[in-house]
mmCIF file of C-alpha atoms in Angstrom:
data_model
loop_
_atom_site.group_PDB
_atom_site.id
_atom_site.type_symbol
_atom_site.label_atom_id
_atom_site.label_comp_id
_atom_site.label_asym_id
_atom_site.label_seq_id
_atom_site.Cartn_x
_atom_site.Cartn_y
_atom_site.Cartn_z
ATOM 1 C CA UNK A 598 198.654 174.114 258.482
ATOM 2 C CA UNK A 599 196.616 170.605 258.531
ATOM 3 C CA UNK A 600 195.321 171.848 261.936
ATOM 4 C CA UNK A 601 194.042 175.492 260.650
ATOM 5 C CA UNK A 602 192.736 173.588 257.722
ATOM 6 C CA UNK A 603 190.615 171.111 259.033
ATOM 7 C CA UNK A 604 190.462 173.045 262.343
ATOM 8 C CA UNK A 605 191.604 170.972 265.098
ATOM 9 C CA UNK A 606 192.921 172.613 268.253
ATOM 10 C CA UNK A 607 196.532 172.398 268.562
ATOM 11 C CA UNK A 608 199.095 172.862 271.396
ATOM 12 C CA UNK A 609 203.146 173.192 270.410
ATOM 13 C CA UNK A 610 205.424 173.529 273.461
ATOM 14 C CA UNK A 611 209.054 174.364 272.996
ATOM 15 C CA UNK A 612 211.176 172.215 274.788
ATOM 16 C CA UNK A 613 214.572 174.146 274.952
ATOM 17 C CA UNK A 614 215.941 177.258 275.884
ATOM 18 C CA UNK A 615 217.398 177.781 272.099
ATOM 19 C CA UNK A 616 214.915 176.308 269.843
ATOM 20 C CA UNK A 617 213.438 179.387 269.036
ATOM 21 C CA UNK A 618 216.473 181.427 268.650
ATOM 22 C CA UNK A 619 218.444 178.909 266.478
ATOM 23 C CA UNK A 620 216.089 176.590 264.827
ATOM 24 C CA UNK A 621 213.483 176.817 261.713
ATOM 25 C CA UNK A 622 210.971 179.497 261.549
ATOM 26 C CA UNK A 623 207.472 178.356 262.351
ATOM 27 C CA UNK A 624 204.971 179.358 259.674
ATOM 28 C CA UNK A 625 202.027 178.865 261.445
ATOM 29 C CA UNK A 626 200.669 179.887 264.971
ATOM 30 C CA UNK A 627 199.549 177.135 267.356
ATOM 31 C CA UNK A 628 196.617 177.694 269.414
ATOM 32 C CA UNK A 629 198.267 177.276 272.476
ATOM 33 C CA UNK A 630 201.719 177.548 273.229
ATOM 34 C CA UNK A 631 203.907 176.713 276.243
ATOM 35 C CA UNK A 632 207.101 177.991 276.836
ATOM 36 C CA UNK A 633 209.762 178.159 279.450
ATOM 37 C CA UNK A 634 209.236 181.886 280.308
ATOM 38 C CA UNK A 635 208.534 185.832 279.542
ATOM 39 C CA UNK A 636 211.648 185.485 277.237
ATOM 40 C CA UNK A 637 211.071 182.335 275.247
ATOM 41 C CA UNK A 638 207.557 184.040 274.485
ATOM 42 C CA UNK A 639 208.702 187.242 273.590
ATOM 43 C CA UNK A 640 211.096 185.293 270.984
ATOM 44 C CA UNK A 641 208.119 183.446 269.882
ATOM 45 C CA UNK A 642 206.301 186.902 269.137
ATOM 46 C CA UNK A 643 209.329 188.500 267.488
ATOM 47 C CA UNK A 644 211.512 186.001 265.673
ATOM 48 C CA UNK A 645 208.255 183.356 264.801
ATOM 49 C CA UNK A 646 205.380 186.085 264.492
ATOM 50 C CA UNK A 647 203.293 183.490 266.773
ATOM 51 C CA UNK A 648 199.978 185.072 267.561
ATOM 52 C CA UNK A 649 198.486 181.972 269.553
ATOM 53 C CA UNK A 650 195.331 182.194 271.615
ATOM 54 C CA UNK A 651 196.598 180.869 274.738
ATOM 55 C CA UNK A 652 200.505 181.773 275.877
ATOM 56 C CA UNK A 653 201.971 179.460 279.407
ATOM 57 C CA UNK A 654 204.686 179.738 281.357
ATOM 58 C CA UNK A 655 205.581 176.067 282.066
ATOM 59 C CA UNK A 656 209.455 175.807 282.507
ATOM 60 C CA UNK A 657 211.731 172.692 281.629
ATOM 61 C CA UNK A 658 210.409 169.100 280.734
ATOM 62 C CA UNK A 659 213.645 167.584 282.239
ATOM 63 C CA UNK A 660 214.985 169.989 284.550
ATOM 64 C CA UNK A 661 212.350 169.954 287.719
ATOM 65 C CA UNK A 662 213.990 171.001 291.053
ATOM 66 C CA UNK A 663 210.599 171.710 292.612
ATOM 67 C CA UNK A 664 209.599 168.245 292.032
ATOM 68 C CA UNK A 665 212.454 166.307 292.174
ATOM 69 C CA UNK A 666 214.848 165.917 295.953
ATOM 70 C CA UNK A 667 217.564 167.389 295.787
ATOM 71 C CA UNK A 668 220.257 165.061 297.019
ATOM 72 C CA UNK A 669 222.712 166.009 299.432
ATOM 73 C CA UNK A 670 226.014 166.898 298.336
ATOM 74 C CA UNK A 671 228.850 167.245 301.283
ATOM 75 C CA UNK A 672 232.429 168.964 299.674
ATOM 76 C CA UNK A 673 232.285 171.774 298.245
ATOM 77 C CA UNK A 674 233.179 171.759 294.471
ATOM 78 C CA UNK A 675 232.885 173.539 291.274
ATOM 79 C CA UNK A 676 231.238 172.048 287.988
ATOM 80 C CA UNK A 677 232.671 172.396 284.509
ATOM 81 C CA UNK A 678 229.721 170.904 282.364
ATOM 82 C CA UNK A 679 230.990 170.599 278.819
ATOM 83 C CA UNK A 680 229.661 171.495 275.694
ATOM 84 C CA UNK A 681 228.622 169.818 272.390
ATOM 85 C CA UNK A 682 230.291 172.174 270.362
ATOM 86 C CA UNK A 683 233.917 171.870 269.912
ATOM 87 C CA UNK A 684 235.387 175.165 270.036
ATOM 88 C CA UNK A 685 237.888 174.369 272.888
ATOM 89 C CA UNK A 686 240.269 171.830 273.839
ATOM 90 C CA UNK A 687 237.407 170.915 276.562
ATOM 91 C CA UNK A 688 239.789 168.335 278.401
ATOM 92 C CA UNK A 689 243.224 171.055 278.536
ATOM 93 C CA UNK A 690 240.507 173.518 279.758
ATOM 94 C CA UNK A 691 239.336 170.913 282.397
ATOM 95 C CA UNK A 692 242.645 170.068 283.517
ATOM 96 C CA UNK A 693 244.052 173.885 283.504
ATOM 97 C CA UNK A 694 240.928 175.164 285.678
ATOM 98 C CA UNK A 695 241.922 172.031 288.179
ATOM 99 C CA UNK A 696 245.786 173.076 287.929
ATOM 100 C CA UNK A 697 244.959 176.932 288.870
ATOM 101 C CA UNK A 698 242.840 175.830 291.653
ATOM 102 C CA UNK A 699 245.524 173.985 293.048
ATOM 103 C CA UNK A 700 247.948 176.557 292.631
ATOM 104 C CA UNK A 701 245.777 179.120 295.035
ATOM 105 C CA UNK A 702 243.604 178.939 297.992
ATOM 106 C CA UNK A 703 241.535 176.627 296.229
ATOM 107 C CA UNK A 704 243.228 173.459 296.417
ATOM 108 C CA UNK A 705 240.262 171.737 299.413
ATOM 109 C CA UNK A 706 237.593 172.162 296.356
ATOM 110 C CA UNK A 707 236.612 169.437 294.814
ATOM 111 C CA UNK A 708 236.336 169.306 290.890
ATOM 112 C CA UNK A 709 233.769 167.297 289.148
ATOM 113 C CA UNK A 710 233.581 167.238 284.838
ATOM 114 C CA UNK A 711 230.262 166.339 283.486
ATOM 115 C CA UNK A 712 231.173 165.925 279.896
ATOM 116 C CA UNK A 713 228.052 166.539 277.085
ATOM 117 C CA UNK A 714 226.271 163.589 275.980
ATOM 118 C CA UNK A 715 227.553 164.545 272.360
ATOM 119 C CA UNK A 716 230.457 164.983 272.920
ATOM 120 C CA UNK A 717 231.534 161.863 271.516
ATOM 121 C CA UNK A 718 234.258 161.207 274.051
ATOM 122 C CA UNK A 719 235.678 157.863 275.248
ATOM 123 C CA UNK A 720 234.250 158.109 279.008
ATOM 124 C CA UNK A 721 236.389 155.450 279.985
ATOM 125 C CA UNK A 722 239.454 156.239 279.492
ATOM 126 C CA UNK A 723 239.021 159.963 279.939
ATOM 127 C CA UNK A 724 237.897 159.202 283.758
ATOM 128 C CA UNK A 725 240.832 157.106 284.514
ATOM 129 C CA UNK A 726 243.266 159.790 283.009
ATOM 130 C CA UNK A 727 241.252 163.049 284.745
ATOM 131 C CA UNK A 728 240.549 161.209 287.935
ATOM 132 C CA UNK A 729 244.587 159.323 288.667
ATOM 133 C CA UNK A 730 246.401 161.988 286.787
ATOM 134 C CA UNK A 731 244.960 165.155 288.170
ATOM 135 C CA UNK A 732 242.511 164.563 290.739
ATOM 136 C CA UNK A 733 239.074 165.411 288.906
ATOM 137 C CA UNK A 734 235.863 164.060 289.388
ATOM 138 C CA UNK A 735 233.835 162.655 286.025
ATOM 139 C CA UNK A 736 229.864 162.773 287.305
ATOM 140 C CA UNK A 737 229.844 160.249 289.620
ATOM 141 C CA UNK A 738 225.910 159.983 288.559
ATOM 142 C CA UNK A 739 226.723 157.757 285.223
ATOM 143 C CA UNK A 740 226.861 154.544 285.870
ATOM 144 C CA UNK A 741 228.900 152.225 283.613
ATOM 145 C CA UNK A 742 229.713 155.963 281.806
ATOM 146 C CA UNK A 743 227.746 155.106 278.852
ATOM 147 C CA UNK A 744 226.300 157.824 277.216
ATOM 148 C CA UNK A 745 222.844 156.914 276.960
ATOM 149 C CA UNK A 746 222.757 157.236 280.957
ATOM 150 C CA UNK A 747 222.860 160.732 280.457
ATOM 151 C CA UNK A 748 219.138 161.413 280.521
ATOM 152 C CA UNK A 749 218.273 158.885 282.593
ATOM 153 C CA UNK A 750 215.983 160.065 285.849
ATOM 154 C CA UNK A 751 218.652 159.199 287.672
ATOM 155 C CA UNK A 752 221.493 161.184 286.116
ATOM 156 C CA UNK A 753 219.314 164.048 285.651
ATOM 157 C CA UNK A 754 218.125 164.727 289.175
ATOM 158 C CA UNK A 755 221.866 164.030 290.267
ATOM 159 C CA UNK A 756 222.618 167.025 288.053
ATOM 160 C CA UNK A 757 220.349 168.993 289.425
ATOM 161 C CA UNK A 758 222.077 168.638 292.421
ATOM 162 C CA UNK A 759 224.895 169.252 291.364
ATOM 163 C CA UNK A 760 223.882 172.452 289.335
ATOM 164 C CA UNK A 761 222.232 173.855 292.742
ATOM 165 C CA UNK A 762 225.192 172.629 295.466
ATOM 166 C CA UNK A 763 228.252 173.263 293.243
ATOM 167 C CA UNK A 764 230.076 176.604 293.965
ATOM 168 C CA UNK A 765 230.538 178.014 290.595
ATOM 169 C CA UNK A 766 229.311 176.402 287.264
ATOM 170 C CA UNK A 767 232.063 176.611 284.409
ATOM 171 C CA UNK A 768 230.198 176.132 280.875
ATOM 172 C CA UNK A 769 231.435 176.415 277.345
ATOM 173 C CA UNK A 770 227.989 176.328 275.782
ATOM 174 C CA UNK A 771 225.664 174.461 277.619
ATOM 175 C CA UNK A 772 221.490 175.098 278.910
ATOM 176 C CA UNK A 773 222.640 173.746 281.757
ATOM 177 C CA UNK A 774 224.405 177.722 282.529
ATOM 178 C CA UNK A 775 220.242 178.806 282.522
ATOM 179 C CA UNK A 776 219.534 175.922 284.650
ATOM 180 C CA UNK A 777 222.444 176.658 287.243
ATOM 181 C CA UNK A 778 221.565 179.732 287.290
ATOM 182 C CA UNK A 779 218.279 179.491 288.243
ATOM 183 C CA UNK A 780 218.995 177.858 291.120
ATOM 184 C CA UNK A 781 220.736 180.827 292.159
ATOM 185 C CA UNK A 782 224.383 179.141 291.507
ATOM 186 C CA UNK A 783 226.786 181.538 289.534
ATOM 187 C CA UNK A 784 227.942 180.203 286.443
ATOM 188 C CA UNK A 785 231.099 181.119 284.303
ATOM 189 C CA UNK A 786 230.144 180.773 280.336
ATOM 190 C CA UNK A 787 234.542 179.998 278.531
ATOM 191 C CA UNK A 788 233.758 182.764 275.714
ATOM 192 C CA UNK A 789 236.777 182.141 273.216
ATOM 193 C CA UNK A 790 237.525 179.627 270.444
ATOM 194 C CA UNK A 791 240.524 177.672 269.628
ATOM 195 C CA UNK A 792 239.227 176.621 266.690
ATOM 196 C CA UNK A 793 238.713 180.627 265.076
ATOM 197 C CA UNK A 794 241.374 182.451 267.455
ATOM 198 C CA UNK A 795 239.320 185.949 268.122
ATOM 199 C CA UNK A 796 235.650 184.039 268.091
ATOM 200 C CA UNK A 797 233.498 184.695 270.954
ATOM 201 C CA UNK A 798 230.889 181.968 270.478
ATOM 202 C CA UNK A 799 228.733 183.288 272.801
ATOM 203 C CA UNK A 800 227.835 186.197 270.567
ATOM 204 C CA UNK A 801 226.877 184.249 267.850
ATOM 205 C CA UNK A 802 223.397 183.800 269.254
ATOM 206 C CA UNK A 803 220.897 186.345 270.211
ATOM 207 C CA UNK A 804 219.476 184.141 273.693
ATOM 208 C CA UNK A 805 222.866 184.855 275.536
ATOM 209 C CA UNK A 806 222.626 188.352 275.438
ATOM 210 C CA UNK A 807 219.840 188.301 278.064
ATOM 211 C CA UNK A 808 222.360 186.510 280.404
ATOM 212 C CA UNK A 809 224.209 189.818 280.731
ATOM 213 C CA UNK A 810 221.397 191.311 282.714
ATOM 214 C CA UNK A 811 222.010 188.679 285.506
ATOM 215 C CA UNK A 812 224.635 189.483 288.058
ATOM 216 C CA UNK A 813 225.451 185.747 288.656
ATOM 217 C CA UNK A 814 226.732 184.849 284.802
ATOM 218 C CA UNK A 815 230.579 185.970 283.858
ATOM 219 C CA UNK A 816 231.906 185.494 280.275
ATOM 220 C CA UNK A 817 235.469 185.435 280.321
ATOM 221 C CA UNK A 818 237.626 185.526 277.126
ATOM 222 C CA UNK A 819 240.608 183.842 277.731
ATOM 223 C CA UNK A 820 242.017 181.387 280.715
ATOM 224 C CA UNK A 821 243.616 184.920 282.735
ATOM 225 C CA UNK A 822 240.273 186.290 282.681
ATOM 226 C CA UNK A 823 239.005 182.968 283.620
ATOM 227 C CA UNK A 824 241.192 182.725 286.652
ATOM 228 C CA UNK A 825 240.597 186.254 287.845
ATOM 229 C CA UNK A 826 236.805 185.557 287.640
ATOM 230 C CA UNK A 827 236.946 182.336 289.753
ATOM 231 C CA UNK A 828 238.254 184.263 292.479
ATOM 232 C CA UNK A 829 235.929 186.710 291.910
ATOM 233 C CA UNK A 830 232.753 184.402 291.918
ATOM 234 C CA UNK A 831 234.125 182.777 294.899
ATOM 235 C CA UNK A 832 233.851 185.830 297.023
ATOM 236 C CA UNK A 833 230.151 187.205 296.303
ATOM 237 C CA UNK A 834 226.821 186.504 297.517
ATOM 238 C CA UNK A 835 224.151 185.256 295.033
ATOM 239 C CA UNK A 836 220.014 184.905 295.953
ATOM 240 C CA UNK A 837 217.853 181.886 294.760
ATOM 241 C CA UNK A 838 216.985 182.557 290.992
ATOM 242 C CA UNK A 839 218.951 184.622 288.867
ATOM 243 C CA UNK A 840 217.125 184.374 285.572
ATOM 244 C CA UNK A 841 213.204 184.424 286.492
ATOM 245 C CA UNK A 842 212.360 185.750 283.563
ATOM 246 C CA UNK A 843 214.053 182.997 280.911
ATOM 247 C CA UNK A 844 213.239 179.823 283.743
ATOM 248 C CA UNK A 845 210.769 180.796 286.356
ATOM 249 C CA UNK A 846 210.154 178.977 289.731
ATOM 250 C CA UNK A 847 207.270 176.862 289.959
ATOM 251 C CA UNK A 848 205.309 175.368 292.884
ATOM 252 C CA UNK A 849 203.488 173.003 290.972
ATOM 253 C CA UNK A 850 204.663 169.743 288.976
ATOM 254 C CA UNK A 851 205.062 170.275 285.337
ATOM 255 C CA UNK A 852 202.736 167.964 283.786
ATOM 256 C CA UNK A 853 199.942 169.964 285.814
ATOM 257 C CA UNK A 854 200.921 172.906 284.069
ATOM 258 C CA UNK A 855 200.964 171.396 280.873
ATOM 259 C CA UNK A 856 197.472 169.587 281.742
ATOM 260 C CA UNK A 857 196.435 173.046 282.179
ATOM 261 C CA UNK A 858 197.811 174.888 278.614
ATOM 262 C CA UNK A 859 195.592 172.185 276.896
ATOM 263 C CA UNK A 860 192.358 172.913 278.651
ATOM 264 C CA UNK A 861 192.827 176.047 278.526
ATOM 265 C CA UNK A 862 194.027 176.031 274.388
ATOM 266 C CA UNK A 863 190.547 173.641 274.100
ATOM 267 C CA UNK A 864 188.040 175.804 276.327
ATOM 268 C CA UNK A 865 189.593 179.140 273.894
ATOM 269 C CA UNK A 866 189.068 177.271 270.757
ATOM 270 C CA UNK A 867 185.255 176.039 271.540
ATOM 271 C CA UNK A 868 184.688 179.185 272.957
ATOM 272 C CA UNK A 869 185.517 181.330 269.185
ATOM 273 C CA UNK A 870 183.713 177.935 267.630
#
């Protein structure tokens, strides 16, 4: 409003792939705007009513796989990435997912838990009892397994990794199932509470209901499901880039895209001025 006012050019960029979904309404229009992708701007049209003068497509601020190397990563594994909301036992599911791979043809894969930062677990003692007791993997990425390593470069661009070489991607509730799958990695979204028996979080917000469209993303409802699906997964084919239209692929770095929204949002607003 101070902006319009005294008018000043102004650029907002949304930084997640839910902040416009399940945050605040905006009551004013930016000039510019960046967002992710074609999704996050027709949300920006339709939930916010934002009618700015210069739209971008500029992706993630911290996930970057086109400018960051993606480090090697030899055994194959899958990756359950947890979730900050607590609608499962996350560890029992952990621990159940490792005890029905070992019980099938999937005892050589590797299994490696990369709890959420808010979480609020005790990494310590939850690595010792996952990694002696039954043979899973806490990211090997966090270093001293504090929790404010977790967006640390380093961390991050191990994840990445991780997101792009790991076989199947098992996530409660998590952005990390848009940025898996946009490295073409298939990703299985645990779609039941046991916290409300009969809740399917997932369908409590509107931006997972555009995940249905992609043919890598599986929302099982219970742990049979769950197990039928990991077989499943395991024996398809998936290309680079599932969900182009929510996380698109970029050539260039993302501060030169950004670099370019603000020109551009400056040269538009000296151009009506």
């Amino acid at each position: 409003t101070l902006c319009r006012l005294l008018r000043i050019p102004n650029t907002l960029i949304i930084d997640n792939w839910d902040n416009l979904n399940s945050k605040s309404i905006f009551s004013e229009s930016p000039t510019g705007l960046g967002v992710w992708g074609e999704s996050m701007e027709n949300d920006a049209r339709q939930i916010h009513n934002m009618r700015p003068k210069v739209v971008s497509h500029i992706g993630s601020a911290r996930f970057r796989p086109n400018e960051n190397q993606q480090l090697p990563i030899e055994k194959e594994f899958l990756l359950f990435a947890g979730s900050g909301k607590p609608v499962l036992n996350e560890l029992n599911a952990v621990i159940k997912v490792r005890e029905f791979m070992d019980n099938c043809e999937l005892s050589h894969l590797n299994l490696i838990y990369r709890p959420h930062p808010i979480s609020g677990m005790d990494l310590r003692a939850i690595a010792s009892q996952l990694q002696l007791q039954h043979g899973i993997q806490i990211d090997p990425s966090f270093e001293g397994l504090l929790k404010d390593n977790f967006y640390q470069p380093g961390p991050l661009h191990y994840l990445e990794s991780l997101c792009k070489y790991a076989r199947i991607v098992i996530a409660p509730q998590s952005t990390i199932i848009v940025e898996s799958l946009s490295l073409g990695t298939p990703v299985i979204a645990l779609n039941w509470s046991e916290v409300t028996p009969g809740l399917q979080p997932l369908e409590e917000y509107t931006h997972f209901e555009e995940l249905y469209d992609s043919c890598g993303f599986f929302a099982p409802r219970n742990y049979d499901e769950l197990k039928t699906v990991i077989e499943k997964v395991l024996s398809l084919n998936f290309g680079y880039n599932l969900v182009p239209f929510i996380l698109p692929t970029f050539s260039n770095s993302y501060s030169e895209r950004v670099l370019k929204l603000i020109s551009e949002t400056y040269l538009s607003f000296e151009e009506e001025n």
